[in-house]
Short mmCIF file of C-alpha atoms in Angstrom, two decimals:
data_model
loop_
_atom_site.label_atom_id
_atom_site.label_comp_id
_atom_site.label_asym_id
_atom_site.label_seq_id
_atom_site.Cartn_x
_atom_site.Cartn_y
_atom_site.Cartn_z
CA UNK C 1 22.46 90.17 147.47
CA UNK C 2 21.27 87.70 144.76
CA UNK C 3 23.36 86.08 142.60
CA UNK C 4 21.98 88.69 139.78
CA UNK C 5 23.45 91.30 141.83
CA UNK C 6 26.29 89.75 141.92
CA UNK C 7 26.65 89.44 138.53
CA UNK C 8 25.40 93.14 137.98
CA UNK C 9 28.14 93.96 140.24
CA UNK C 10 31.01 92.08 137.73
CA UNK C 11 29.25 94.37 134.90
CA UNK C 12 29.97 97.69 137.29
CA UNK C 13 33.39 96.53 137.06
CA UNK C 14 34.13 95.64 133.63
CA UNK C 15 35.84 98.88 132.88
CA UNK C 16 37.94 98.20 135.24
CA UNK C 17 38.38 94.80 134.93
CA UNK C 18 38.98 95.18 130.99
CA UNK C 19 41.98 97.55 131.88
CA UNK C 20 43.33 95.85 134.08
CA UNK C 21 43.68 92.67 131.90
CA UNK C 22 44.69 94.93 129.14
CA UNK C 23 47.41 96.55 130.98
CA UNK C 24 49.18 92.87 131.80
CA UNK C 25 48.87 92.25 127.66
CA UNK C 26 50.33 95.57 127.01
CA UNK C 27 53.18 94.63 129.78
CA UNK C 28 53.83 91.11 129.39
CA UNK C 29 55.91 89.29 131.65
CA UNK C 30 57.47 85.70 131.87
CA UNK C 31 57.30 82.58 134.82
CA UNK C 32 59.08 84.22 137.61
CA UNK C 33 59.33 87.71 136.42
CA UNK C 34 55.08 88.91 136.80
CA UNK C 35 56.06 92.09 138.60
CA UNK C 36 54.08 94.65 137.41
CA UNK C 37 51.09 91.75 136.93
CA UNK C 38 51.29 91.13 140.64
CA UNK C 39 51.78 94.36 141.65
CA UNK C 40 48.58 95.53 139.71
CA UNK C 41 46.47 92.81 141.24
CA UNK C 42 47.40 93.23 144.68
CA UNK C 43 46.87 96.97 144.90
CA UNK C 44 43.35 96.39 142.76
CA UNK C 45 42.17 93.88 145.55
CA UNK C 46 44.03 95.59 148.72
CA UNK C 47 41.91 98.89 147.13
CA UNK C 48 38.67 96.60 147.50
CA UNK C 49 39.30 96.24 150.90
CA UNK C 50 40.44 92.55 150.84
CA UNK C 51 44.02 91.39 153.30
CA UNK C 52 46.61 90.86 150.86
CA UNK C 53 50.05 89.18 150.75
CA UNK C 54 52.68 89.92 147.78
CA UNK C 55 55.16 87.57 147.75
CA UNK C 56 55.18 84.10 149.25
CA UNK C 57 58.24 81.84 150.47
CA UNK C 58 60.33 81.67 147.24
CA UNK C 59 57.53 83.39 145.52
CA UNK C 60 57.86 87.05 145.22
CA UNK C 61 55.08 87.50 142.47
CA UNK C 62 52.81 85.09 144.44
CA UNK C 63 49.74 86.84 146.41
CA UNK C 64 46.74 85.82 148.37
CA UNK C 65 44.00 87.95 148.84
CA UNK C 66 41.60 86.76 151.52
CA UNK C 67 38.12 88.35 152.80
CA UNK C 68 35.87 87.01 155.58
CA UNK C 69 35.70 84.41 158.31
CA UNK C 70 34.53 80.82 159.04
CA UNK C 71 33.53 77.97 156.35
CA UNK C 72 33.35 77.35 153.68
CA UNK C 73 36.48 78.78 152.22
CA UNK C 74 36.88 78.97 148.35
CA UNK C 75 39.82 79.89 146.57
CA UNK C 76 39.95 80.91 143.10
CA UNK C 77 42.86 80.41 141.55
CA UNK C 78 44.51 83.08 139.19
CA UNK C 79 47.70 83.42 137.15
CA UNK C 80 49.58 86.44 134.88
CA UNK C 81 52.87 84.89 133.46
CA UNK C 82 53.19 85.11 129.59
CA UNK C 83 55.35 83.51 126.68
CA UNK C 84 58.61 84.25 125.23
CA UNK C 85 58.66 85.33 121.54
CA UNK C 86 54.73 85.89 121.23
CA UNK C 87 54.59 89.38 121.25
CA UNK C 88 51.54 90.56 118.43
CA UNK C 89 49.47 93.55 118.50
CA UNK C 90 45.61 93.51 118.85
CA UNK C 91 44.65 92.70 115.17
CA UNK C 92 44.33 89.68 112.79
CA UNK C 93 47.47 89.97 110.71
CA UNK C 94 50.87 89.33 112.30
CA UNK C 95 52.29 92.07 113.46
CA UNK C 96 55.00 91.93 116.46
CA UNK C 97 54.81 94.71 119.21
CA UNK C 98 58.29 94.63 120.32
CA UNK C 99 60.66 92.39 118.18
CA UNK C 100 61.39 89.72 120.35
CA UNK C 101 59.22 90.53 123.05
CA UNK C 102 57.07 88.04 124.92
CA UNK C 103 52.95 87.67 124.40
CA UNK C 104 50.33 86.39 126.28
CA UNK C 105 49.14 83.41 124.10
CA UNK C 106 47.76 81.53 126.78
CA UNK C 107 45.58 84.04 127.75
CA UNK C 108 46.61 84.51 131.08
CA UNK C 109 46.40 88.51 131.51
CA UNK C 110 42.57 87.63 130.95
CA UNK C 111 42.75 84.41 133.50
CA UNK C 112 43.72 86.05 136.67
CA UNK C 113 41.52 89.46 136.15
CA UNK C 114 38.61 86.88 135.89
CA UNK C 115 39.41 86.05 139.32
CA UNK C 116 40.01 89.48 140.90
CA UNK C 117 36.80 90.29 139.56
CA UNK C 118 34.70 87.59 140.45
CA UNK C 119 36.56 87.58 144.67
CA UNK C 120 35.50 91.55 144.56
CA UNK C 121 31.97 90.95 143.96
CA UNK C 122 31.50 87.68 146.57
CA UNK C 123 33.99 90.51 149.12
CA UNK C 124 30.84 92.62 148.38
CA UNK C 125 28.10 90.21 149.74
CA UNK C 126 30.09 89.02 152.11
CA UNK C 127 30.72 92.91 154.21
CA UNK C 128 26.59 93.21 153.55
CA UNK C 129 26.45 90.11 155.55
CA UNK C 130 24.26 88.22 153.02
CA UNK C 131 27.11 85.71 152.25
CA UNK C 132 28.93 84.05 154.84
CA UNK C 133 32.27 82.32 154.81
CA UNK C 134 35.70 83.17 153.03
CA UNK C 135 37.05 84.45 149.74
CA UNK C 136 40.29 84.12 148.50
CA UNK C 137 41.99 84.92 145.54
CA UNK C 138 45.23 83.06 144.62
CA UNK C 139 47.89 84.92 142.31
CA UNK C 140 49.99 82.10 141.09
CA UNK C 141 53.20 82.90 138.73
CA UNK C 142 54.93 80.72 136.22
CA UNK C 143 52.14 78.54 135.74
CA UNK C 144 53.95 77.94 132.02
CA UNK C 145 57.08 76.12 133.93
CA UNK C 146 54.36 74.29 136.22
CA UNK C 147 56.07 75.73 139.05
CA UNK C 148 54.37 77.98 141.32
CA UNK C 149 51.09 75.77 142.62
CA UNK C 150 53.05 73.22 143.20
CA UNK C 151 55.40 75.25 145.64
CA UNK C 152 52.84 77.06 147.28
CA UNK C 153 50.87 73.57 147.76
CA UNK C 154 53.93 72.61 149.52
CA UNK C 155 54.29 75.50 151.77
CA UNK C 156 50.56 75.25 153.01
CA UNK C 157 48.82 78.34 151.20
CA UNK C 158 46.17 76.16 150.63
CA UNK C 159 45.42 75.12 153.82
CA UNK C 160 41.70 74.82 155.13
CA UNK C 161 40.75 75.39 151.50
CA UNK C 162 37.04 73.71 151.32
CA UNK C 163 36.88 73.97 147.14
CA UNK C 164 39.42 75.62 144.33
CA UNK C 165 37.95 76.97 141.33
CA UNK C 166 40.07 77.60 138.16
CA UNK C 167 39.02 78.58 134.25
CA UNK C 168 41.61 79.09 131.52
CA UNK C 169 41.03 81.02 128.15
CA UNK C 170 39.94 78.43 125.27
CA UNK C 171 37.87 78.62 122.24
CA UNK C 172 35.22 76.19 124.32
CA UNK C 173 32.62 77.01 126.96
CA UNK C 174 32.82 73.64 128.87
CA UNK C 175 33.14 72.55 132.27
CA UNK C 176 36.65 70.09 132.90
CA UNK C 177 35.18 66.81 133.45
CA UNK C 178 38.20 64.49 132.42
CA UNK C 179 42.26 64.12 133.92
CA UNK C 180 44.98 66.39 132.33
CA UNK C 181 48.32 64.24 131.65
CA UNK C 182 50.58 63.84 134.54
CA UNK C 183 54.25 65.18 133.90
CA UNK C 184 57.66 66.39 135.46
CA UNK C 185 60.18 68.46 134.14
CA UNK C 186 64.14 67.82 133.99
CA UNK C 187 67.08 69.38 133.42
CA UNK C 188 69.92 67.24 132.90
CA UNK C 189 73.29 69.41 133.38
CA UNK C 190 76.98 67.56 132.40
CA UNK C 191 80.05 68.51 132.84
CA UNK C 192 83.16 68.16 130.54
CA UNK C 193 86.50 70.06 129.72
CA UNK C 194 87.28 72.76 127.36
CA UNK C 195 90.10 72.87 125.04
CA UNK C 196 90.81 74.77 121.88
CA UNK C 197 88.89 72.80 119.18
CA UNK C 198 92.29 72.17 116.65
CA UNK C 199 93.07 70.23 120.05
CA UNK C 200 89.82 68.94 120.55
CA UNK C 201 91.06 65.48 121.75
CA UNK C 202 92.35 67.23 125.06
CA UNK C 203 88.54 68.51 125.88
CA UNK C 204 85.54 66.46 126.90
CA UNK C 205 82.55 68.25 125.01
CA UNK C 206 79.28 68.28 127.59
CA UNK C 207 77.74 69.03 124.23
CA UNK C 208 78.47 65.63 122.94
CA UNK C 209 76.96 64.56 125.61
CA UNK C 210 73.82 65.76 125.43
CA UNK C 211 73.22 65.44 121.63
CA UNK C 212 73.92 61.82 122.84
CA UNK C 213 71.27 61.66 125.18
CA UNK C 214 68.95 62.94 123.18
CA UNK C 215 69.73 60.27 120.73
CA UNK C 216 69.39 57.81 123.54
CA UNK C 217 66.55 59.50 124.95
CA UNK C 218 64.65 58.70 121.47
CA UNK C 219 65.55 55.07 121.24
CA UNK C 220 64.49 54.79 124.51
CA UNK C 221 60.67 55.86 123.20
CA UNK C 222 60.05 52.40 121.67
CA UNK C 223 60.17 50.65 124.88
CA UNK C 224 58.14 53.22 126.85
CA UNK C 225 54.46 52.83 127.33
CA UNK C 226 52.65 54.43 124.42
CA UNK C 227 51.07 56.92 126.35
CA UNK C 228 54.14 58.79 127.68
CA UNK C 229 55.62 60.95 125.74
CA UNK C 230 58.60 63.53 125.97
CA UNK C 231 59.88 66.89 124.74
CA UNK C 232 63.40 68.36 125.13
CA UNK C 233 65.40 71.47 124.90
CA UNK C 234 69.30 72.04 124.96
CA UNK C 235 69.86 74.78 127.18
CA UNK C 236 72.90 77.62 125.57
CA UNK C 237 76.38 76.72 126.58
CA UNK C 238 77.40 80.10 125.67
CA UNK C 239 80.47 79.11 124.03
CA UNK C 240 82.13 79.83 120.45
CA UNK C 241 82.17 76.63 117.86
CA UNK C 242 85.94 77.04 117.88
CA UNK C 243 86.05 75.91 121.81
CA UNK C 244 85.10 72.53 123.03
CA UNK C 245 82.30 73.41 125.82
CA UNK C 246 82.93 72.35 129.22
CA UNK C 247 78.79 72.73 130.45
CA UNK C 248 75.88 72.03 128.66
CA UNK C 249 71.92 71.08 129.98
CA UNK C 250 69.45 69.17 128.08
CA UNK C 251 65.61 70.41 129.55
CA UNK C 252 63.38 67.36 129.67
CA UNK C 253 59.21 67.79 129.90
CA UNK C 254 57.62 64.28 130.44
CA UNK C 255 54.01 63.75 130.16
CA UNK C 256 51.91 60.57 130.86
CA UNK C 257 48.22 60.19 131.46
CA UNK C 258 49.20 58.26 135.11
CA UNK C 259 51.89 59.67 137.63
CA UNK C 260 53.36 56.16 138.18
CA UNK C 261 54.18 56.04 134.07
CA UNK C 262 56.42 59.11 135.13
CA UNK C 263 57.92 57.07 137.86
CA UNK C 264 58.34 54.07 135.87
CA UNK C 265 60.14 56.67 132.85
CA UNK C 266 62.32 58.74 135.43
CA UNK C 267 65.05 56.78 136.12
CA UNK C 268 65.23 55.21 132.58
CA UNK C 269 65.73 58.79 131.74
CA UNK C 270 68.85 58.95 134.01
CA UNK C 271 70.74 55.40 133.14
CA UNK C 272 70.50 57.02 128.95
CA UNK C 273 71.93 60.32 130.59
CA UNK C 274 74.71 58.22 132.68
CA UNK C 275 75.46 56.17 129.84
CA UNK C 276 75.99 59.27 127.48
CA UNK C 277 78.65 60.91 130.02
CA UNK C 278 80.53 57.80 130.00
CA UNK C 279 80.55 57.53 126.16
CA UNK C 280 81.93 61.34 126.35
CA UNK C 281 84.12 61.00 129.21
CA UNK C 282 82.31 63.81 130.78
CA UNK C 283 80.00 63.81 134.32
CA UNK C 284 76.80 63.88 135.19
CA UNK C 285 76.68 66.83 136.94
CA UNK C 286 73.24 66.82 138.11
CA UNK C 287 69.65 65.66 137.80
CA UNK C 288 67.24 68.71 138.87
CA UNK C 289 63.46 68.21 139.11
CA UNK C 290 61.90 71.88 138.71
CA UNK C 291 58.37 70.67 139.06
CA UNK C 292 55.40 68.81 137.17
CA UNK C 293 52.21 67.69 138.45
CA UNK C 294 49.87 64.61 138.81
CA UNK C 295 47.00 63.44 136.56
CA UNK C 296 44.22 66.15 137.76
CA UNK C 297 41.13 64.81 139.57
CA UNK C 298 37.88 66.64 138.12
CA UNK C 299 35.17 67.39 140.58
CA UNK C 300 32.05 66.28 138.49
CA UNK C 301 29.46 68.49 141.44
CA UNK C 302 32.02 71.06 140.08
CA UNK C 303 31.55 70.75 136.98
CA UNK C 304 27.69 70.55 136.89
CA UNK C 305 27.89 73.82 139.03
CA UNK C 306 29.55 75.72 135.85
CA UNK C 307 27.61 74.53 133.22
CA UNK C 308 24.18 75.46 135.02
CA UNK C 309 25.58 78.90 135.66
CA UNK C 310 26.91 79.19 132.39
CA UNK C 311 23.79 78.33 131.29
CA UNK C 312 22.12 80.53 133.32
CA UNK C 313 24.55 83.72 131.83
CA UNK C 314 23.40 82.34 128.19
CA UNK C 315 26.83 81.99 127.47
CA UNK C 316 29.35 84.73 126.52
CA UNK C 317 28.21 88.62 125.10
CA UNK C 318 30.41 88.82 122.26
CA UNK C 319 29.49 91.72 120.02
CA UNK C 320 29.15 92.17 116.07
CA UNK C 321 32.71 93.43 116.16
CA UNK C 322 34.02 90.41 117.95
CA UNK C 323 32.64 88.15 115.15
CA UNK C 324 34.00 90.25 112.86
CA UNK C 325 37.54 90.23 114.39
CA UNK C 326 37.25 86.20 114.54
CA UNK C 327 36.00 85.85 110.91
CA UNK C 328 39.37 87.56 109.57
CA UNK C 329 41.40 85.75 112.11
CA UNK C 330 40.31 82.62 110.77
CA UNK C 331 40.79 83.85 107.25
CA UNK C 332 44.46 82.73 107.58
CA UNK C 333 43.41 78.57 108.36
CA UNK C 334 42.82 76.06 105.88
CA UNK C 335 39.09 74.03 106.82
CA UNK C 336 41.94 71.01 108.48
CA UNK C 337 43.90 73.59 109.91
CA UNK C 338 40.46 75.16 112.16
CA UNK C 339 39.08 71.60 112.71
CA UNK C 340 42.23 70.62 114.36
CA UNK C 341 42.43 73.94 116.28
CA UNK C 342 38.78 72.85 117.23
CA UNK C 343 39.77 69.11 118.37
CA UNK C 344 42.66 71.01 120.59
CA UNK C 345 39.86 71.81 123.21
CA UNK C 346 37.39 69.36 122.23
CA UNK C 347 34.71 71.38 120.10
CA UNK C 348 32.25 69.33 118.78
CA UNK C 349 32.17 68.50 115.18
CA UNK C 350 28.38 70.14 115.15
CA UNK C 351 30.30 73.30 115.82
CA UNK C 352 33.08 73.97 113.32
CA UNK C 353 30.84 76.07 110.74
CA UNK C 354 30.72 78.44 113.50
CA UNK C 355 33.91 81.13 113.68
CA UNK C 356 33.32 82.41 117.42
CA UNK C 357 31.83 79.81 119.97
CA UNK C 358 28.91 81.74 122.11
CA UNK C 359 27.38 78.53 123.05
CA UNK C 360 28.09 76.12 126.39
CA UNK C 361 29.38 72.63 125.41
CA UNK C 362 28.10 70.66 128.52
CA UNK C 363 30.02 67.36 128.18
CA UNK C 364 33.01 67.75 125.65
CA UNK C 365 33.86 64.38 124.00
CA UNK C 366 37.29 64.57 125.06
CA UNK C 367 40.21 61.87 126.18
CA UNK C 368 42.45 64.01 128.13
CA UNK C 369 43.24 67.42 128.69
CA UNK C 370 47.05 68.65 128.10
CA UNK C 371 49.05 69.41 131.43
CA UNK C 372 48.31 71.66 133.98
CA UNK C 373 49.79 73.78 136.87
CA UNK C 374 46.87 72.85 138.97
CA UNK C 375 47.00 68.75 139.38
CA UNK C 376 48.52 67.81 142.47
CA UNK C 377 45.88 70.56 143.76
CA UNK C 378 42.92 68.64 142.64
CA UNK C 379 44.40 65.29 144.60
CA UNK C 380 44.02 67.58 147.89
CA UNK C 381 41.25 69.74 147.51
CA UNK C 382 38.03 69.54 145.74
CA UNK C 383 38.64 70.92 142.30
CA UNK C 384 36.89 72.59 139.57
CA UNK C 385 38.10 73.92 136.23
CA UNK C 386 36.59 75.21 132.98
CA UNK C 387 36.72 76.70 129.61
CA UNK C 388 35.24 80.02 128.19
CA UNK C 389 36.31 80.80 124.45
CA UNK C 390 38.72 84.24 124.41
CA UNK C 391 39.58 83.31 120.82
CA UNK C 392 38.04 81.93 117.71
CA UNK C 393 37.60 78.45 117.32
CA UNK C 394 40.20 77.38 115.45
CA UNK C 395 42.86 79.22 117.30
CA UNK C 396 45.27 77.09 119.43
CA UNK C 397 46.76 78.32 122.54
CA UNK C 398 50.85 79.25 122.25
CA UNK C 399 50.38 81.47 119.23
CA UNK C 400 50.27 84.72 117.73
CA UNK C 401 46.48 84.33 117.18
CA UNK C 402 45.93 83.87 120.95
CA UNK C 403 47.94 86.62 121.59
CA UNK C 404 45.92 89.25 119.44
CA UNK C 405 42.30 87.76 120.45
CA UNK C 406 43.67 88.29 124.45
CA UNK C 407 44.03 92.09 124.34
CA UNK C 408 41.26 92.08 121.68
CA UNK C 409 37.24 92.43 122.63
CA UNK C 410 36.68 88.72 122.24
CA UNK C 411 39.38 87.82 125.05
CA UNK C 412 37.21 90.75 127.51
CA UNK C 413 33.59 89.61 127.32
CA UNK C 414 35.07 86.10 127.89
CA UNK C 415 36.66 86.90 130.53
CA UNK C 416 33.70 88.54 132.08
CA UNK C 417 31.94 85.34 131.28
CA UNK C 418 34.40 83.35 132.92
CA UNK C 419 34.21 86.19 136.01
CA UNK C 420 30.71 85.67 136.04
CA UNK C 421 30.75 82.21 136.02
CA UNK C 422 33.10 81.54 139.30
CA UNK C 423 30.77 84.41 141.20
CA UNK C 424 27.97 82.20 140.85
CA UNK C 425 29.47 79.39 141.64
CA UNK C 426 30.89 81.02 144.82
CA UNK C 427 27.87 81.69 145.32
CA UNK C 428 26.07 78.59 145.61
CA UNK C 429 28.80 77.10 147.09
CA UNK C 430 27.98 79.53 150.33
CA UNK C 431 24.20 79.74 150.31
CA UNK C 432 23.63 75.50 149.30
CA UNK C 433 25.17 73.48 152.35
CA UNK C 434 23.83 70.33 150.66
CA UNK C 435 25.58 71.58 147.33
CA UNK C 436 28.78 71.95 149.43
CA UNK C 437 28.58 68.33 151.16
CA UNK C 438 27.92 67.03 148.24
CA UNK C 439 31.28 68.44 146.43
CA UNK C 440 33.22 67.14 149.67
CA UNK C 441 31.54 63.80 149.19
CA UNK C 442 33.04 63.06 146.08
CA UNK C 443 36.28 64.05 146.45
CA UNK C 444 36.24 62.20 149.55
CA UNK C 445 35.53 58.63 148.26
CA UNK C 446 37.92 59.01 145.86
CA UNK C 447 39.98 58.06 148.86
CA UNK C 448 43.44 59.96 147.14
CA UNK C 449 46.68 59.56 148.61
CA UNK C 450 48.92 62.14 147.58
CA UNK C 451 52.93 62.64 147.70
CA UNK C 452 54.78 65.61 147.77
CA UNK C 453 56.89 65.56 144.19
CA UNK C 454 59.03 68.10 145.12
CA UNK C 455 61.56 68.27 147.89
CA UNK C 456 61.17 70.00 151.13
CA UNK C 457 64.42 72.12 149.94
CA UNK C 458 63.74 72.67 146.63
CA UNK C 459 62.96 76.37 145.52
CA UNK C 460 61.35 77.68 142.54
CA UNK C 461 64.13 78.61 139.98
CA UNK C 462 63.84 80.39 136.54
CA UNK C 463 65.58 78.12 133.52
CA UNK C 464 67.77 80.14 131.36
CA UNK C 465 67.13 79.55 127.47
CA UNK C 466 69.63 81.66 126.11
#
């Protein structure tokens, strides 16, 4: 089977593959919660004839589907949670599906389907015997809370892995070639003591003490390297003004472009949150760590290997209607407003005339990619990541607009680009041993050292907003 077949074989699919990723969108599901998502994929792929396995240690929406024997083994990696709050129908005005309901604005219904679709077709080659090694496919839930990798990395899913490939939804068609920020994320719970609030000088308000923090927290920016930077959340106490609440959390996400900034900010973090619960007179209950990541090591052999076969698909078939649908979705930005949409994954100036990207950016001029789910993976396995545009450039991820291009026709044929594009990649990776030597080569003078940043007890837990 050439790689054309193989390709062919992604297009014998697409009906399938299309519904599939439209039936996540239409059942959207948040970090921890990717039930039916999992569900769906596993039965798809255990259909196909691959071994699955729903639900890993602490994991029950995780899977691995694996086909084949002997080296190399690639994994591609694939995820299905969605957003709080981001529910939008299929169309360019805003219009919510179910008030209140979540929405997949980063595109991942369309991220993991890529994958299913892309492990069937190398399953294919590989039962006709003209592939040889093994496929998996890796189902990984609340990437958006940076959790589940970084457990299952832990655990040993990963083992014997010889490459990882990973894509995410975009408005670019370009390879990863640069780190993602490091980061961690906190929660900060203290403990006071209620009282009625005519009587508030009996109570110690674990509110107090987090607004406190937060004040703290922001002083404490000046004297922080310029590159780190933090966002926080106060977690609902539940409790009526007229009460002086007893429990309160403050939800920390740190970000810095080097994992020892993090280390360095960490326990400045926790002397601003001690020093608030003595001002209060409440406790520092606890300090939780529910996950984060390293910087992310980008395979640059990886990297080539998508833009030639991106290349070689001519980039992304969008259709007349798929222009159409971007044209009116970008009705609604100002010129700055789609430039900086642009500049939020690294479209080139040359390009923002256009209103639907169907070209491959080769080398993006970019600084640094947000966070990712995926980091400490890339400082243990060879690692590969890019972009294919599901949404109009102009669009940024986290929003309505993402939301309507995903279950749209623009978020379909790129994900059957992106499907495509980790197929042939697959397989080069098992037909070019040189190509494959060479990818272990350079991850293997980079001569990484990597720590666990979790600990060996620590399991994957949901954080409640409201």
């Amino acid at each position: 089977m050439s790689k054309i077949e193989i390709w062919d074989s992604i297009d014998k699919n697409s009906q399938m593959l299309t519904k599939m990723a439209r039936d996540i969108w239409e059942n959207p599901e948040v970090s921890l919660e990717e039930v039916y998502a999992s569900n769906l994929q596993a039965k798809v792929l255990e259909d196909a004839g691959l071994k699955v396995t729903l639900g890993l240690k602490g994991l029950p929406t995780a899977l691995i589907a694996e086909y084949g024997n002997g080296k190399p083994v690639i994994g591609i990696l694939g995820e299905y949670d969605a957003l709080e709050s981001l529910s939008q129908d299929s169309i360019s005005k805003r219009k919510v599906r179910v008030e209140g309901g979540h929405g997949h604005g980063c595109g991942h219904n369309l991220l993991g389907t890529a994958g299913v679709g892309a492990v069937i077709a190398i399953k294919k080659a590989i039962e006709r015997k003209e592939l040889h090694g093994t496929i998996r496919y890796y189902g990984c839930p609340a990437e958006e809370e940076l959790v589940g990798k970084l457990f299952m990395l832990r655990d040993g899913y990963f083992n014997h892995c010889d490459a990882l490939l990973y894509w995410h939804p975009s408005s670019n068609n370009t390879p990863w070639r640069v780190p993602c920020l490091a980061s961690t994320s906190i929660v900060f719970s203290f403990k006071g003591l209620t009282a009625h609030a005519p009587q508030a000088h009996l109570g110690r308000s674990a509110l107090d003490a987090v607004e406190l923090m937060n004040v703290g927290a922001n002083y404490l920016r000046e004297h922080l390297p310029r590159e780190v930077m933090f966002h926080y959340s106060i977690l609902g106490n539940g409790i009526a003004p007229n009460t002086v609440p007893d429990r309160c959390q403050s939800w920390y996400m740190v970000r810095a472009p080097k994992r020892s900034y993090l280390d360095e900010t960490f326990p400045r973090l926790v002397d601003v949150a001690k020093g608030a619960a003595m001002m209060t007179g409440t406790t520092l209950e606890n300090v939780e760590v529910l996950g984060g990541g390293n910087d992310m090591v980008m395979n640059q052999t990886l990297a080539d290997l998508f833009v030639k076969n991106m290349n070689e698909l001519n980039g992304p078939s969008f259709t007349d209607e798929d222009y159409s649908f971007a044209k009116e979705i970008n009705k609604q930005f100002t010129p700055e407003q789609k430039s900086m949409g642009a500049q939020a994954f690294q479209i080139p100036p040359e390009y923002y005339d256009k209103d639907l990207l169907d070209e491959v950016v080769p080398v993006a001029n970019v600084k640094v990619l947000p966070i990712s789910g995926d980091a400490d993976l890339s400082w243990v396995y060879p690692f590969g990541a890019f972009y294919c545009a599901t949404w109009p450039i102009g669009v940024f991820t986290h929003t309505w607009q993402a939301t309507a291009c995903t279950g749209s026709g623009i978020g379909m044929h790129g994900m059957l680009f992106a499907s495509k594009t980790l197929a042939g990649a697959c397989y080069e990776l098992m037909t070019d041993d040189n190509l494959m030597q060479r990818v272990k080569k350079e991850f293997k003078d980079l001569d990484l050292h990597y720590k666990v940043n979790i600990g060996a007890d620590s399991v994957p837990r949901k954080v409640i907003l409201r």
